[in-house]
PDB file of C-alpha atoms in Angstrom:
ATOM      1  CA  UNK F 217     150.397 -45.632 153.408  1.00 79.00           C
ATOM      2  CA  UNK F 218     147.496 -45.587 155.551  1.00 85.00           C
ATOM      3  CA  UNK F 219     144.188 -43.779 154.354  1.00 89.00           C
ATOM      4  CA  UNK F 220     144.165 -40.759 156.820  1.00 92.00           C
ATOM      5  CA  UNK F 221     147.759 -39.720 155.875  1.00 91.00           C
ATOM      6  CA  UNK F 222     146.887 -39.774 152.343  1.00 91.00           C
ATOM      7  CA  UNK F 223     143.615 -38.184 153.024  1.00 94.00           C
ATOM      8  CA  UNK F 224     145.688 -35.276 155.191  1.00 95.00           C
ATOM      9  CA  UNK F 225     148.467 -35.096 152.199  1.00 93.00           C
ATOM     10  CA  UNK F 226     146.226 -34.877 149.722  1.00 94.00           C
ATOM     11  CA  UNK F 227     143.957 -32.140 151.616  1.00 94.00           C
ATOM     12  CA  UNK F 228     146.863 -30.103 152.320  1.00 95.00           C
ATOM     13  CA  UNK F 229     148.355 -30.398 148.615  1.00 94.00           C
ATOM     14  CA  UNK F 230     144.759 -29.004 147.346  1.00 93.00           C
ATOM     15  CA  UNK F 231     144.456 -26.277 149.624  1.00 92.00           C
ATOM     16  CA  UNK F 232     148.514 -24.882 149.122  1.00 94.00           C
ATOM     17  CA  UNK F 233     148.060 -25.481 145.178  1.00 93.00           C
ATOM     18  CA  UNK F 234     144.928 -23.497 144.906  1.00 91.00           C
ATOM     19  CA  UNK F 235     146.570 -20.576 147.125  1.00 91.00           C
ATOM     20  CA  UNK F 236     149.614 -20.709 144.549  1.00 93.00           C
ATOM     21  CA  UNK F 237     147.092 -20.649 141.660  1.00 92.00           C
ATOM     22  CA  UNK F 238     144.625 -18.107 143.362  1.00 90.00           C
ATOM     23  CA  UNK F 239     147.581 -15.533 143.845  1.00 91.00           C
ATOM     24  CA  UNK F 240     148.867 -15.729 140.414  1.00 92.00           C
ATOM     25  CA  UNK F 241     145.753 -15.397 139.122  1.00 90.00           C
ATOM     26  CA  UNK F 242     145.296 -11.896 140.899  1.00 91.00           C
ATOM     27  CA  UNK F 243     148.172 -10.532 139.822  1.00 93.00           C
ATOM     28  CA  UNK F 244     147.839 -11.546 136.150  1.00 93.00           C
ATOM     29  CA  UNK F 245     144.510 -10.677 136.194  1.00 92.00           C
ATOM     30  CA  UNK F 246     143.953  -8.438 138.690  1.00 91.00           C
ATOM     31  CA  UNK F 247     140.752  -9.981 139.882  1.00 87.00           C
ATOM     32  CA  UNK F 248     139.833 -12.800 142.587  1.00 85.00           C
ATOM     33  CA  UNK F 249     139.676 -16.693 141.410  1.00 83.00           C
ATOM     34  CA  UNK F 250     136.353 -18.088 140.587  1.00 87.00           C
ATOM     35  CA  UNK F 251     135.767 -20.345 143.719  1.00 85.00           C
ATOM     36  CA  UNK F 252     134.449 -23.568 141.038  1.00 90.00           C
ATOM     37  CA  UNK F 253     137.766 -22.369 139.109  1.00 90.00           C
ATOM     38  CA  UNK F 254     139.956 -23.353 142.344  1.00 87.00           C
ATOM     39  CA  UNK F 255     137.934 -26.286 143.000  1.00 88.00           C
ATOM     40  CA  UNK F 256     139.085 -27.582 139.456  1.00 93.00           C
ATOM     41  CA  UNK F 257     142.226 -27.031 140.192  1.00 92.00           C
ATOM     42  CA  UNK F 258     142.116 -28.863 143.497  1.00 90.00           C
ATOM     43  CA  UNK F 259     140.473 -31.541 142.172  1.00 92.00           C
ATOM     44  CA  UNK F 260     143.296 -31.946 139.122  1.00 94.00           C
ATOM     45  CA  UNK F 261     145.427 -31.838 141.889  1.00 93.00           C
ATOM     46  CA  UNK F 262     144.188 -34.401 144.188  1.00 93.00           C
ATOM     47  CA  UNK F 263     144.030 -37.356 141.586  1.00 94.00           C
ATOM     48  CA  UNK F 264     147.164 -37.973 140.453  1.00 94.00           C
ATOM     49  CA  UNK F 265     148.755 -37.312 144.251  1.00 94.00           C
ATOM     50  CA  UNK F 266     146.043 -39.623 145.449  1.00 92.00           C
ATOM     51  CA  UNK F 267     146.815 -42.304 143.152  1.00 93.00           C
ATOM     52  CA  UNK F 268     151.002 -41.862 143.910  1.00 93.00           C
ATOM     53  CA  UNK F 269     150.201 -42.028 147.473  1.00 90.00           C
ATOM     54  CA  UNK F 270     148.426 -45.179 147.051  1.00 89.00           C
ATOM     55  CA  UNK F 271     151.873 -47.303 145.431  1.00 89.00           C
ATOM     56  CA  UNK F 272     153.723 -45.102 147.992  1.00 85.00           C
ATOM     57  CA  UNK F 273     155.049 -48.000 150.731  1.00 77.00           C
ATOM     58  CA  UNK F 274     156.635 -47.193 154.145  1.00 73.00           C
ATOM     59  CA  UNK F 275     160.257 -48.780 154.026  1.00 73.00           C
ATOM     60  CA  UNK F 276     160.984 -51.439 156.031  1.00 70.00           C
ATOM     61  CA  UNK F 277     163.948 -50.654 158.856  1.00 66.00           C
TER      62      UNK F 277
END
């Protein structure tokens, strides 16, 4: 897979999962997400897609 659709993937993964995390934490907690708090999370995100992505290969037709 070519770097700038695993960069785009990847980008887009981070931001939706630390939405998703962001809104469940207000409503368990009833106060906003740290911002370094949703940067961890994208970050434990991004790795492991990043690294799937990579052995990811187009199939052949």
């Amino acid at each position: 897979m070519p770097f700038w659709q695993r960069s785009m993937i990847t980008l887009a993964a981070m931001i939706f999962v630390s939405f998703i995390i962001g809104l469940l934490w207000q409503s368990m907690f009833n106060f906003g997400l740290p911002s370094y708090v949703s940067g961890v999370v994208g970050g434990l995100t991004a790795v492991p897609l990043w690294e799937f992505l990579k052995r990811v290969k187009p199939k052949q037709l």
